Short mmCIF file of C-alpha atoms in Angstrom, two decimals:
data_model
loop_
_atom_site.label_atom_id
_atom_site.label_comp_id
_atom_site.label_asym_id
_atom_site.label_seq_id
_atom_site.Cartn_x
_atom_site.Cartn_y
_atom_site.Cartn_z
CA MET A 1301 38.39 9.88 -7.42
CA ASN A 1302 35.49 11.73 -5.84
CA SER A 1303 36.79 15.06 -7.03
CA ARG A 1304 37.34 13.72 -10.54
CA ILE A 1305 33.70 12.58 -10.70
CA SER A 1306 32.57 15.99 -9.40
CA ALA A 1307 34.74 17.76 -11.99
CA PHE A 1308 33.36 15.50 -14.72
CA LEU A 1309 29.79 16.23 -13.72
CA ALA A 1310 30.41 19.96 -13.15
CA ASP A 1311 31.76 20.25 -16.72
CA ARG A 1312 28.57 18.79 -18.11
CA LEU A 1313 25.79 19.84 -15.84
CA PRO A 1314 24.79 23.19 -14.33
CA LEU A 1315 25.70 21.96 -10.85
CA LYS A 1316 26.84 25.40 -9.69
CA ASN A 1317 23.42 26.88 -10.47
CA VAL A 1318 21.73 24.08 -8.58
CA GLU A 1319 24.03 24.62 -5.64
CA ASN A 1320 23.43 28.34 -5.64
CA HIS A 1321 19.69 27.72 -5.87
CA ILE A 1322 19.48 25.35 -2.93
CA LYS A 1323 21.72 27.60 -0.84
CA LYS A 1324 19.37 30.56 -1.35
CA PRO A 1325 18.49 32.11 2.03
CA LEU A 1326 15.05 31.50 3.43
CA PRO A 1327 12.94 34.13 5.18
CA LYS A 1328 14.31 35.05 8.56
CA HIS A 1329 11.28 33.95 10.62
CA ILE A 1330 10.65 30.25 10.03
CA ASN A 1331 9.93 27.42 12.51
CA TRP A 1332 9.70 23.68 12.67
CA LEU A 1333 6.16 23.78 11.17
CA PHE A 1334 7.93 24.48 7.88
CA SER A 1335 9.28 20.91 8.02
CA LEU A 1336 5.79 19.44 7.58
CA GLY A 1337 6.05 19.59 3.78
CA SER A 1338 9.30 17.64 3.75
CA MET A 1339 7.79 15.18 6.18
CA ALA A 1340 4.81 14.63 3.83
CA ALA A 1341 7.21 14.17 0.91
CA PHE A 1342 9.24 11.64 2.88
CA LEU A 1343 6.05 9.71 3.82
CA LEU A 1344 4.87 9.67 0.18
CA ILE A 1345 8.22 8.21 -0.89
CA LEU A 1346 8.07 5.67 1.91
CA GLN A 1347 4.59 4.68 0.76
CA ALA A 1348 5.83 4.34 -2.76
CA VAL A 1349 8.77 2.18 -1.77
CA THR A 1350 6.92 -0.11 0.68
CA GLY A 1351 4.07 -0.31 -1.82
CA ALA A 1352 6.44 -1.35 -4.59
CA PHE A 1353 7.75 -4.13 -2.39
CA LEU A 1354 4.30 -5.26 -1.18
CA ALA A 1355 3.36 -5.64 -4.84
CA PHE A 1356 5.86 -8.52 -5.06
CA TYR A 1357 3.43 -10.71 -3.13
CA TYR A 1358 0.02 -9.26 -3.85
CA SER A 1359 -2.58 -10.54 -6.26
CA PRO A 1360 -5.61 -8.30 -7.00
CA SER A 1361 -8.27 -11.00 -7.23
CA PRO A 1362 -11.07 -11.80 -4.73
CA ASP A 1363 -9.86 -15.43 -4.75
CA HIS A 1364 -6.29 -14.49 -3.83
CA ALA A 1365 -6.12 -10.98 -2.29
CA TYR A 1366 -6.91 -11.94 1.29
CA ASP A 1367 -4.68 -14.99 1.37
CA ALA A 1368 -1.87 -13.01 -0.25
CA VAL A 1369 -2.08 -10.25 2.39
CA ASN A 1370 -2.20 -12.91 5.11
CA TYR A 1371 0.84 -14.59 3.52
CA ILE A 1372 2.74 -11.27 3.54
CA SER A 1373 1.94 -10.71 7.24
CA LYS A 1374 2.71 -14.22 8.45
CA GLU A 1375 5.08 -15.94 6.04
CA VAL A 1376 7.24 -13.40 4.29
CA LEU A 1377 10.42 -12.26 6.06
CA PHE A 1378 9.82 -8.75 7.56
CA GLY A 1379 6.33 -8.94 5.94
CA GLY A 1380 4.56 -7.63 9.01
CA PHE A 1381 7.01 -4.73 9.27
CA VAL A 1382 6.74 -3.70 5.61
CA ARG A 1383 2.92 -3.97 5.66
CA GLY A 1384 2.86 -2.15 8.97
CA LEU A 1385 4.91 0.75 7.58
CA HIS A 1386 2.59 1.00 4.59
CA HIS A 1387 -0.60 0.78 6.66
CA TRP A 1388 0.38 3.11 9.49
CA GLY A 1389 2.29 5.34 7.04
CA ALA A 1390 -1.00 6.06 5.28
CA SER A 1391 -2.59 7.24 8.50
CA VAL A 1392 0.42 9.30 9.55
CA LEU A 1393 0.50 10.81 6.03
CA VAL A 1394 -3.10 12.00 6.34
CA ILE A 1395 -2.24 13.63 9.70
CA VAL A 1396 0.94 15.30 8.39
CA VAL A 1397 -0.79 16.57 5.21
CA PHE A 1398 -3.63 17.96 7.32
CA LEU A 1399 -1.20 19.77 9.67
CA HIS A 1400 0.78 21.03 6.69
CA LEU A 1401 -2.45 22.51 5.30
CA LEU A 1402 -3.31 24.06 8.64
CA ARG A 1403 0.12 25.62 8.84
CA VAL A 1404 -0.35 27.24 5.42
CA VAL A 1405 -3.81 28.55 6.46
CA ALA A 1406 -2.53 29.82 9.83
CA TYR A 1407 0.25 31.88 8.25
CA ALA A 1408 -1.80 32.81 5.17
CA SER A 1409 0.98 31.41 2.97
CA TYR A 1410 -1.55 30.75 0.18
CA LYS A 1411 -1.84 34.45 -0.63
CA PRO A 1412 -0.33 35.98 -3.79
CA PRO A 1413 1.87 34.95 -5.48
CA ARG A 1414 1.58 31.43 -4.00
CA GLU A 1415 -2.01 30.59 -5.07
CA MET A 1416 -0.94 27.80 -7.49
CA THR A 1417 1.27 26.19 -4.81
CA TRP A 1418 -1.94 25.99 -2.68
CA VAL A 1419 -4.10 24.64 -5.46
CA THR A 1420 -1.65 21.83 -6.35
CA GLY A 1421 -1.37 21.09 -2.62
CA VAL A 1422 -5.13 20.72 -2.11
CA LEU A 1423 -5.29 18.49 -5.22
CA MET A 1424 -2.67 16.31 -3.59
CA LEU A 1425 -4.75 16.10 -0.41
CA LEU A 1426 -7.50 14.70 -2.64
CA ILE A 1427 -5.02 12.22 -4.13
CA VAL A 1428 -3.83 11.15 -0.65
CA LEU A 1429 -7.44 10.43 0.34
CA GLY A 1430 -7.84 8.63 -3.02
CA PHE A 1431 -4.86 6.46 -2.13
CA GLY A 1432 -6.51 5.64 1.20
CA PHE A 1433 -9.88 4.80 -0.32
CA THR A 1434 -8.43 2.61 -3.10
CA GLY A 1435 -5.81 1.06 -0.80
CA TYR A 1436 -7.92 -0.31 1.91
CA LEU A 1437 -10.04 -2.36 -0.46
CA LEU A 1438 -6.99 -4.34 -1.41
CA PRO A 1439 -6.81 -6.77 1.56
CA TRP A 1440 -10.32 -7.85 0.68
CA ASP A 1441 -11.40 -8.24 4.24
CA GLN A 1442 -14.74 -7.27 5.73
CA LYS A 1443 -13.72 -3.68 6.37
CA ALA A 1444 -12.34 -3.41 2.84
CA TYR A 1445 -15.45 -4.77 1.18
CA TRP A 1446 -18.06 -2.94 3.16
CA ALA A 1447 -16.29 0.43 3.21
CA THR A 1448 -16.05 0.17 -0.58
CA VAL A 1449 -19.67 -0.87 -0.96
CA VAL A 1450 -20.73 2.18 1.07
CA GLY A 1451 -18.10 4.55 -0.37
CA VAL A 1452 -19.07 3.81 -3.94
CA LYS A 1453 -22.77 4.17 -3.09
CA ILE A 1454 -21.96 7.60 -1.63
CA ALA A 1455 -20.43 8.60 -5.01
CA GLY A 1456 -23.61 7.17 -6.56
CA THR A 1457 -25.81 9.77 -4.83
CA ALA A 1458 -24.29 12.61 -6.86
CA PRO A 1459 -26.98 14.24 -8.97
CA VAL A 1460 -27.43 13.16 -12.62
CA ILE A 1461 -24.15 11.31 -13.13
CA GLY A 1462 -24.01 9.55 -9.72
CA ASP A 1463 -25.29 6.17 -10.88
CA PHE A 1464 -22.94 6.21 -13.83
CA VAL A 1465 -19.99 7.20 -11.70
CA ALA A 1466 -20.74 4.39 -9.24
CA LYS A 1467 -20.90 1.86 -12.02
CA VAL A 1468 -17.66 3.07 -13.48
CA LEU A 1469 -15.91 2.97 -10.11
CA ARG A 1470 -17.16 -0.57 -9.41
CA GLY A 1471 -16.78 -1.73 -12.99
CA GLY A 1472 -20.33 -3.05 -12.81
CA GLU A 1473 -23.35 -3.33 -10.59
CA GLU A 1474 -21.61 -4.61 -7.51
CA VAL A 1475 -18.23 -4.65 -5.78
CA GLY A 1476 -16.29 -7.62 -7.04
CA ALA A 1477 -13.35 -8.84 -9.11
CA VAL A 1478 -13.51 -5.92 -11.58
CA THR A 1479 -13.69 -3.40 -8.69
CA LEU A 1480 -10.61 -4.93 -7.12
CA THR A 1481 -8.50 -4.83 -10.27
CA ARG A 1482 -9.44 -1.24 -11.07
CA PHE A 1483 -8.84 -0.10 -7.47
CA TYR A 1484 -5.45 -1.83 -7.67
CA ALA A 1485 -4.63 -0.10 -10.94
CA LEU A 1486 -5.71 3.26 -9.52
CA HIS A 1487 -3.75 2.70 -6.28
CA THR A 1488 -0.53 1.44 -7.84
CA ILE A 1489 -0.34 3.14 -11.28
CA TRP A 1490 -2.73 6.04 -11.84
CA LEU A 1491 -2.59 7.79 -8.48
CA PRO A 1492 1.18 7.42 -8.09
CA TRP A 1493 1.80 8.99 -11.53
CA LEU A 1494 -0.64 11.82 -10.72
CA ALA A 1495 0.88 12.29 -7.28
CA PHE A 1496 4.46 12.46 -8.45
CA GLY A 1497 3.47 14.77 -11.30
CA LEU A 1498 1.73 17.08 -8.84
CA ILE A 1499 4.60 16.89 -6.35
CA ALA A 1500 6.96 17.99 -9.06
CA VAL A 1501 4.76 20.98 -9.92
CA HIS A 1502 4.16 21.77 -6.23
CA LEU A 1503 7.90 21.65 -5.42
CA PHE A 1504 8.65 23.77 -8.48
CA PHE A 1505 6.28 26.43 -7.18
CA VAL A 1506 7.68 26.12 -3.62
CA ARG A 1507 11.20 26.72 -4.90
CA TYR A 1508 10.19 29.27 -7.56
CA TYR A 1509 8.24 31.54 -5.21
CA GLY A 1510 10.31 30.62 -2.17
CA SER A 1511 9.05 29.83 1.26
CA ALA A 1512 6.57 32.35 2.62
CA GLY A 1513 7.89 32.15 6.13
CA THR A 1514 5.73 33.34 8.99
CA PRO A 1515 3.75 36.60 8.51
CA LYS A 1516 6.23 38.28 10.86
CA ASN A 1517 8.80 38.63 8.01
CA THR A 1518 9.25 42.11 6.62
CA PRO A 1519 10.22 42.40 2.93
CA GLU A 1520 13.82 42.78 4.10
CA ASP A 1521 13.56 39.62 6.19
CA MET A 1522 12.48 37.53 3.21
CA ARG A 1523 16.00 36.91 1.98
CA SER A 1524 18.00 37.22 5.11
CA GLY A 1525 17.42 33.93 6.85
CA LYS A 1526 19.41 30.75 6.93
CA PRO A 1527 20.06 28.90 3.69
CA PHE A 1528 17.76 26.05 2.63
CA TYR A 1529 20.77 23.78 2.29
CA PRO A 1530 22.14 22.61 4.65
CA ASP A 1531 20.43 24.48 7.56
CA GLN A 1532 16.75 23.94 6.84
CA LEU A 1533 17.27 20.59 5.22
CA PHE A 1534 19.05 19.38 8.37
CA GLU A 1535 16.08 20.43 10.51
CA ASP A 1536 13.79 18.64 8.04
CA ALA A 1537 16.01 15.55 8.31
CA VAL A 1538 15.77 15.58 12.14
CA ALA A 1539 11.95 15.91 11.91
CA ILE A 1540 11.89 13.07 9.40
CA LEU A 1541 14.06 10.89 11.62
CA ILE A 1542 11.67 11.40 14.59
CA LEU A 1543 8.70 10.68 12.34
CA PHE A 1544 10.42 7.52 11.00
CA ILE A 1545 11.21 6.26 14.54
CA VAL A 1546 7.56 6.74 15.57
CA LEU A 1547 6.29 5.06 12.37
CA ALA A 1548 8.78 2.15 12.58
CA SER A 1549 7.76 1.59 16.25
CA MET A 1550 4.12 1.48 15.23
CA ALA A 1551 4.95 -0.95 12.42
CA ILE A 1552 6.80 -3.21 14.87
CA PHE A 1553 4.51 -2.99 17.91
CA VAL A 1554 1.01 -2.29 16.62
CA PRO A 1555 -0.37 -5.19 14.61
CA VAL A 1556 -1.99 -4.23 11.31
CA PRO A 1557 -5.61 -5.32 11.39
CA LEU A 1558 -6.84 -7.93 8.94
CA GLU A 1559 -10.43 -8.73 9.53
CA GLU A 1560 -12.37 -11.79 8.34
CA LEU A 1561 -12.52 -12.48 4.58
CA ALA A 1562 -15.03 -10.27 2.83
CA ASP A 1563 -18.52 -11.79 3.07
CA PRO A 1564 -21.42 -10.08 1.26
CA THR A 1565 -23.94 -12.04 3.29
CA ASP A 1566 -22.62 -11.37 6.81
CA ALA A 1567 -25.23 -8.97 8.30
CA SER A 1568 -23.62 -9.18 11.75
CA TYR A 1569 -20.72 -7.00 10.55
CA ASP A 1570 -20.82 -3.27 11.35
CA PRO A 1571 -19.15 -1.50 8.43
CA ARG A 1572 -16.88 1.40 9.38
CA PRO A 1573 -14.53 3.37 7.11
CA GLU A 1574 -10.90 4.10 7.91
CA TRP A 1575 -10.64 6.72 10.68
CA TYR A 1576 -9.84 9.60 8.34
CA PHE A 1577 -13.20 9.09 6.58
CA LEU A 1578 -15.16 8.80 9.83
CA PHE A 1579 -16.20 12.45 9.78
CA LEU A 1580 -17.89 11.97 6.40
CA PHE A 1581 -19.41 8.68 7.67
CA GLN A 1582 -20.86 10.47 10.70
CA LEU A 1583 -22.07 13.46 8.61
CA LEU A 1584 -24.37 11.14 6.62
CA LYS A 1585 -26.45 10.38 9.73
CA TYR A 1586 -27.80 13.89 10.00
CA PHE A 1587 -29.43 14.11 6.59
CA GLU A 1588 -32.52 11.98 6.14
CA GLY A 1589 -34.75 11.20 3.20
CA PRO A 1590 -34.52 13.64 0.33
CA LEU A 1591 -31.84 15.62 2.21
CA GLU A 1592 -29.44 12.62 1.97
CA VAL A 1593 -27.61 14.19 -0.97
CA VAL A 1594 -26.68 17.18 1.25
CA GLY A 1595 -24.51 14.95 3.43
CA THR A 1596 -23.18 12.68 0.68
CA PHE A 1597 -22.52 15.20 -2.05
CA VAL A 1598 -23.33 18.83 -1.42
CA ILE A 1599 -21.32 19.48 1.76
CA PRO A 1600 -18.26 17.48 0.78
CA THR A 1601 -18.15 18.97 -2.75
CA VAL A 1602 -18.80 22.56 -1.66
CA GLY A 1603 -16.30 22.16 1.15
CA PHE A 1604 -13.65 20.87 -1.20
CA VAL A 1605 -14.26 23.56 -3.85
CA LEU A 1606 -14.08 26.30 -1.23
CA LEU A 1607 -10.84 24.83 0.05
CA LEU A 1608 -9.37 24.51 -3.44
CA PHE A 1609 -10.15 28.11 -4.32
CA LEU A 1610 -9.40 29.61 -0.93
CA PRO A 1611 -6.69 31.98 -2.26
CA PHE A 1612 -9.24 33.43 -4.69
CA LEU A 1613 -11.93 33.86 -2.00
CA ASP A 1614 -9.65 35.44 0.63
CA ARG A 1615 -8.66 38.44 -1.56
CA LYS A 1616 -6.98 40.64 1.07
CA GLU A 1617 -3.37 40.58 -0.04
CA GLU A 1618 -1.79 41.46 3.29
CA ARG A 1619 -0.44 38.43 5.16
CA THR A 1620 -1.11 38.43 8.90
CA SER A 1621 -1.27 35.62 11.40
CA LEU A 1622 -4.54 33.77 11.77
CA LEU A 1623 -5.22 35.45 15.10
CA LYS A 1624 -5.55 38.80 13.33
CA ARG A 1625 -7.95 37.47 10.66
CA PRO A 1626 -11.25 37.02 12.49
CA VAL A 1627 -13.20 35.48 9.57
CA ALA A 1628 -10.46 33.07 8.54
CA LEU A 1629 -9.93 32.20 12.21
CA THR A 1630 -13.59 31.42 12.81
CA VAL A 1631 -13.98 29.38 9.65
CA THR A 1632 -10.78 27.44 10.27
CA CYS A 1633 -11.50 26.78 13.92
CA LEU A 1634 -15.11 25.74 13.16
CA SER A 1635 -14.00 23.44 10.37
CA VAL A 1636 -11.29 21.78 12.43
CA VAL A 1637 -13.49 21.40 15.49
CA LEU A 1638 -16.37 20.06 13.39
CA ILE A 1639 -14.20 17.54 11.59
CA MET A 1640 -12.66 16.38 14.83
CA LEU A 1641 -16.00 16.22 16.57
CA LEU A 1642 -17.58 14.26 13.75
CA THR A 1643 -14.58 11.94 13.74
CA ILE A 1644 -14.90 11.31 17.45
CA LEU A 1645 -18.69 10.89 17.24
CA GLY A 1646 -18.15 8.46 14.34
CA ALA A 1647 -15.59 6.52 16.28
CA ILE A 1648 -17.66 6.16 19.46
CA ALA A 1649 -20.99 5.59 17.66
CA PRO A 1650 -22.45 2.47 19.24
CA ARG A 1651 -22.36 -0.68 17.14
CA LEU A 1652 -25.68 -2.24 16.32
CA GLU A 1653 -26.48 -5.30 18.47
CA PRO A 1654 -26.51 -8.33 16.22
CA VAL A 1655 -30.07 -9.34 15.46
CA PRO A 1656 -30.56 -13.10 15.97
CA GLU A 1657 -31.66 -14.68 12.75
CA GLN A 1658 -34.32 -16.73 14.58
CA PRO A 1659 -36.06 -15.89 17.88
CA PRO A 1660 -35.02 -18.32 20.62
CA ALA A 1661 -37.51 -21.16 20.98
CA ALA A 1662 -38.13 -20.53 24.73
CA GLU A 1663 -39.49 -17.03 24.08
CA GLN A 1664 -41.80 -18.29 21.43
CA THR A 1665 -43.43 -20.83 23.70
CA ALA A 1666 -43.79 -18.64 26.81
CA PRO A 1667 -45.33 -15.34 25.69
CA SER A 1668 -47.46 -15.03 28.89
CA GLN A 1669 -44.50 -14.22 31.05
CA GLU A 1670 -43.49 -11.21 29.07
CA THR A 1671 -43.56 -7.76 30.61
CA PRO A 1672 -44.99 -5.12 28.24
CA GLU A 1673 -41.51 -3.56 27.99
CA LYS A 1674 -39.99 -6.83 26.90
CA ALA A 1675 -42.70 -7.37 24.36
CA GLU A 1676 -41.88 -4.03 22.83
CA GLU A 1677 -38.21 -4.91 22.66
CA GLU A 1678 -38.96 -8.16 20.97
CA ALA A 1679 -41.08 -6.59 18.32
CA VAL A 1680 -37.78 -5.80 16.74
CA PHE A 1681 -37.10 -9.49 16.33
CA ASP A 1682 -40.53 -10.28 14.95
CA PHE A 1683 -40.05 -11.90 11.60
CA GLY A 1684 -43.62 -13.11 11.30
CA LEU A 1685 -42.57 -16.66 11.98
CA ASP A 1686 -45.38 -17.41 14.44
CA MET B 937 38.53 35.77 8.71
CA THR B 938 36.43 36.56 11.77
CA ASP B 939 35.23 33.98 14.27
CA VAL B 940 31.59 34.20 13.27
CA PRO B 941 31.87 32.85 9.69
CA GLU B 942 34.21 30.14 10.89
CA GLU B 943 31.60 29.09 13.43
CA GLY B 944 28.99 29.20 10.70
CA GLN B 945 31.24 26.99 8.60
CA GLN B 946 31.48 24.50 11.49
CA ARG B 947 27.71 24.52 11.89
CA ARG B 948 27.19 23.85 8.20
CA THR B 949 29.70 20.94 8.28
CA PHE B 950 27.87 19.51 11.23
CA PHE B 951 24.56 19.82 9.35
CA LYS B 952 25.95 18.06 6.35
CA ILE B 953 27.36 15.21 8.45
CA GLY B 954 24.10 15.03 10.38
CA MET B 955 22.05 14.76 7.26
CA ALA B 956 24.26 12.06 5.83
CA ALA B 957 24.01 10.18 9.14
CA ILE B 958 20.22 10.47 9.27
CA GLY B 959 19.94 9.50 5.57
CA GLY B 960 22.22 6.54 6.18
CA LEU B 961 20.35 5.45 9.26
CA ILE B 962 16.91 5.57 7.65
CA GLY B 963 18.32 4.04 4.44
CA LEU B 964 19.82 1.14 6.36
CA ALA B 965 16.71 0.64 8.56
CA MET B 966 14.72 0.35 5.38
CA ALA B 967 17.19 -1.48 3.13
CA ILE B 968 17.64 -4.46 5.47
CA PRO B 969 13.98 -5.39 5.86
CA LEU B 970 13.08 -4.52 2.28
CA VAL B 971 15.84 -6.69 0.80
CA GLY B 972 14.95 -9.48 3.22
CA PHE B 973 11.29 -9.08 2.24
CA ALA B 974 12.13 -9.31 -1.49
CA ILE B 975 14.49 -12.27 -1.30
CA SER B 976 12.63 -14.25 1.41
CA PRO B 977 11.17 -16.93 -0.99
CA ALA B 978 14.74 -17.92 -1.89
CA PHE B 979 15.17 -19.26 1.66
CA ARG B 980 11.99 -21.29 1.58
CA LYS B 981 12.70 -25.01 1.36
CA ALA B 982 10.30 -26.95 -0.82
CA SER B 983 8.95 -29.96 1.11
CA LYS B 984 9.02 -33.00 -1.05
CA LYS B 985 6.65 -35.84 -0.53
CA TRP B 986 5.84 -39.29 -1.92
CA VAL B 987 3.29 -39.25 -4.68
CA ASP B 988 1.25 -42.25 -5.88
CA LEU B 989 2.12 -43.21 -9.55
CA GLY B 990 -0.16 -46.23 -9.86
CA ILE B 991 -0.48 -49.89 -9.14
CA ALA B 992 2.94 -51.49 -9.46
CA ASP B 993 1.66 -54.69 -11.04
CA LEU B 994 0.05 -52.78 -13.87
CA LEU B 995 3.39 -51.06 -14.57
CA LYS B 996 5.26 -54.34 -14.85
CA GLY B 997 7.17 -54.58 -18.14
CA SER B 998 6.90 -50.85 -18.73
CA ARG B 999 9.60 -49.39 -20.92
CA TYR B 1000 9.98 -45.64 -20.72
CA LYS B 1001 6.25 -45.29 -20.17
CA LYS B 1002 5.20 -41.69 -19.89
CA ILE B 1003 3.16 -40.97 -16.77
CA ASN B 1004 1.71 -37.59 -15.86
CA TYR B 1005 0.78 -37.20 -12.23
CA THR B 1006 -0.70 -34.50 -10.01
CA PHE B 1007 -0.17 -33.66 -6.41
CA SER B 1008 -1.42 -31.00 -4.09
CA ALA B 1009 1.14 -28.47 -2.87
CA LYS B 1010 1.39 -24.95 -1.57
CA ASP B 1011 2.23 -22.33 -4.18
CA GLY B 1012 2.81 -19.12 -2.25
CA TRP B 1013 -0.54 -18.47 -0.61
CA VAL B 1014 -2.43 -20.93 -2.81
CA GLU B 1015 -2.96 -24.66 -2.40
CA THR B 1016 -2.72 -25.94 -5.96
CA ASN B 1017 -2.55 -29.15 -7.97
CA LYS B 1018 0.92 -29.28 -9.41
CA ARG B 1019 1.52 -31.44 -12.49
CA ARG B 1020 4.67 -33.43 -13.37
CA SER B 1021 5.69 -35.83 -16.11
CA VAL B 1022 8.06 -38.79 -15.82
CA TYR B 1023 9.17 -41.89 -17.74
CA VAL B 1024 8.83 -45.17 -15.86
CA THR B 1025 10.88 -48.26 -16.70
CA ASP B 1026 10.61 -51.68 -15.18
CA GLN B 1027 14.18 -52.81 -14.52
CA GLY B 1028 13.24 -56.50 -14.64
CA ASP B 1029 14.39 -57.20 -11.05
CA GLY B 1030 11.18 -56.00 -9.44
CA THR B 1031 12.39 -52.46 -9.19
CA PHE B 1032 11.50 -49.38 -11.23
CA GLN B 1033 13.53 -46.55 -12.58
CA VAL B 1034 11.70 -43.20 -12.79
CA TYR B 1035 13.31 -40.51 -15.00
CA SER B 1036 12.28 -36.92 -14.54
CA ARG B 1037 11.43 -35.45 -17.95
CA VAL B 1038 12.94 -32.10 -16.84
CA CYS B 1039 16.15 -31.64 -18.83
CA SER B 1040 19.20 -31.33 -16.56
CA HIS B 1041 20.38 -28.44 -18.72
CA LEU B 1042 17.77 -25.67 -18.47
CA GLY B 1043 14.54 -27.33 -17.60
CA CYS B 1044 12.71 -28.10 -20.93
CA LEU B 1045 10.87 -31.41 -21.12
CA VAL B 1046 12.79 -34.22 -22.84
CA ARG B 1047 11.10 -36.73 -25.18
CA TRP B 1048 11.88 -40.45 -25.39
CA ASP B 1049 12.53 -41.74 -28.92
CA GLU B 1050 11.71 -45.45 -28.96
CA GLY B 1051 13.37 -46.06 -32.40
CA LYS B 1052 16.68 -44.38 -31.44
CA ASP B 1053 16.59 -45.55 -27.83
CA GLN B 1054 17.51 -42.08 -26.65
CA PHE B 1055 16.03 -38.99 -24.92
CA PHE B 1056 15.99 -35.76 -26.91
CA CYS B 1057 15.58 -32.30 -25.57
CA PRO B 1058 13.76 -29.91 -27.93
CA CYS B 1059 15.55 -26.82 -26.66
CA HIS B 1060 19.35 -26.92 -27.02
CA GLY B 1061 20.05 -30.23 -28.68
CA ALA B 1062 20.71 -32.37 -25.62
CA VAL B 1063 20.72 -36.11 -26.17
CA PHE B 1064 20.69 -38.76 -23.36
CA ASP B 1065 21.05 -42.48 -23.70
CA SER B 1066 18.58 -44.95 -22.25
CA ALA B 1067 20.29 -44.84 -18.88
CA GLY B 1068 19.98 -41.05 -18.81
CA ASN B 1069 23.68 -40.35 -19.52
CA VAL B 1070 24.62 -37.37 -21.65
CA VAL B 1071 25.41 -38.34 -25.25
CA ALA B 1072 25.44 -34.92 -26.80
CA GLY B 1073 24.71 -31.32 -26.11
CA PRO B 1074 25.20 -28.94 -23.20
CA PRO B 1075 23.71 -30.72 -20.12
CA PRO B 1076 26.15 -30.67 -17.18
CA ARG B 1077 24.94 -33.92 -15.68
CA PRO B 1078 22.85 -37.01 -16.46
CA MET B 1079 19.06 -36.99 -16.32
CA ASP B 1080 17.55 -36.92 -12.84
CA LYS B 1081 16.24 -40.21 -11.54
CA LEU B 1082 13.60 -39.77 -8.87
CA PRO B 1083 13.52 -41.82 -5.67
CA VAL B 1084 10.98 -44.64 -5.90
CA LYS B 1085 9.42 -47.11 -3.58
CA VAL B 1086 6.73 -49.82 -3.78
CA GLU B 1087 4.46 -50.04 -0.80
CA ASP B 1088 1.36 -52.27 -0.63
CA GLY B 1089 1.58 -52.81 -4.35
CA ILE B 1090 1.59 -49.06 -5.14
CA LEU B 1091 4.46 -47.35 -6.89
CA TYR B 1092 5.42 -44.08 -5.22
CA VAL B 1093 7.78 -41.44 -6.46
CA LYS B 1094 9.28 -38.54 -4.51
CA GLU B 1095 8.11 -35.48 -6.51
CA SER B 1096 10.84 -33.40 -8.03
#
């Protein structure tokens, strides 16, 4: 039966060519870091699948979103697990994509003829971050609401078109019902189409130019390694299995946060973005007054453009490991250390003590007992109510 | 054939089986929760409760009187006011018969025709007599009669 189906298909489709293609030998020197791309692809598919299922119970409206997400977590069979996979999957995807990019930089795999593989890859990094930004508004809790208020305002600081862009993103003057539906549409329709289109092009380039391998490969080594199928794919599968076990454990044991319902009047809430945007959040603190746009727009944009066009900036054609490329090594290490440092600083940044809305009555009536130090402290709470 | 290619062949077979096993494992670990997730509402039992239809004395002598009523119920994650429509008939012995207007065939709303003394469904030609029995058309069973009770002079019906 099986062989009859294979024969039927083989008569009609170029299966032999496909088989020859996927059995093509890889470069001789290759290691487990070359599985990161497959891991990212697996995670993207997992996000697409869990997302498609979550959409069964989600309603993109400020009146419903929060209750719907709560309903998924608490009342739908396996709801916590599916939402957990989607939530933690997003974080793990960001990490895997980042490591994948670092691997390509470390081995200079972006050099000719693989520049377009790199460019499509960096565009996908942007899409992954876009998925994150549009996705975490959807539960409509405090974090969702405030991170979006701030995030859209950041886009609004872009010169000339900023205000317009912010209005288009929000669908109006403030974050509300129209913002939620357009973020939902972006998250579930526009970005997935873009992502899968780019993945197709990216994978085409990967297969067309072949894996670059490590810089150790001589021209003779390039076609003398193990075949992609089944050898490399098996290693990828093992890496994916380990990744899946970690992710499934997180989905089971680490509860997905759902904060209070979004409240535009709650000033006691300290807005923080998702961890992978913390470095941008922290960066904003160092640029004051007219320099604000440097942190919100100039550095992120210039950084992204440099990254996107890296293969055209680093013109030396010879591929050597990062350790032998002093400029690339310095820039990469500095960027990585800076991003990690800013992320850590952003994460440990002290929260603002909630300011009482009204000074306690006792302190109002007994000002004579104040020490000068205390008086200074209380100046903060002076609302001119005396 | 030398030993080396044979060993290579064995390795490749192992890889293929390994991949199928990993694929199957992840597939199964995903399929069970995802299918459960998708079909979970089918296992949810609707809780039915008594709903107030009106003062029993005012309904005395009613003959297939149409009453629309509302009750509050959970619809997924939303607490909503659900609306239902019934025909109420005083059976003359102090008890009431309440007919659900939902056709026992495929759920359209039936209409009472006073002149013909029959219920008609506008969808597939079902006809029921005044006792709710099928006279014509495709319904598999008579019309649904809802449980009723009179308590403290109020007529209650168990919502359908």
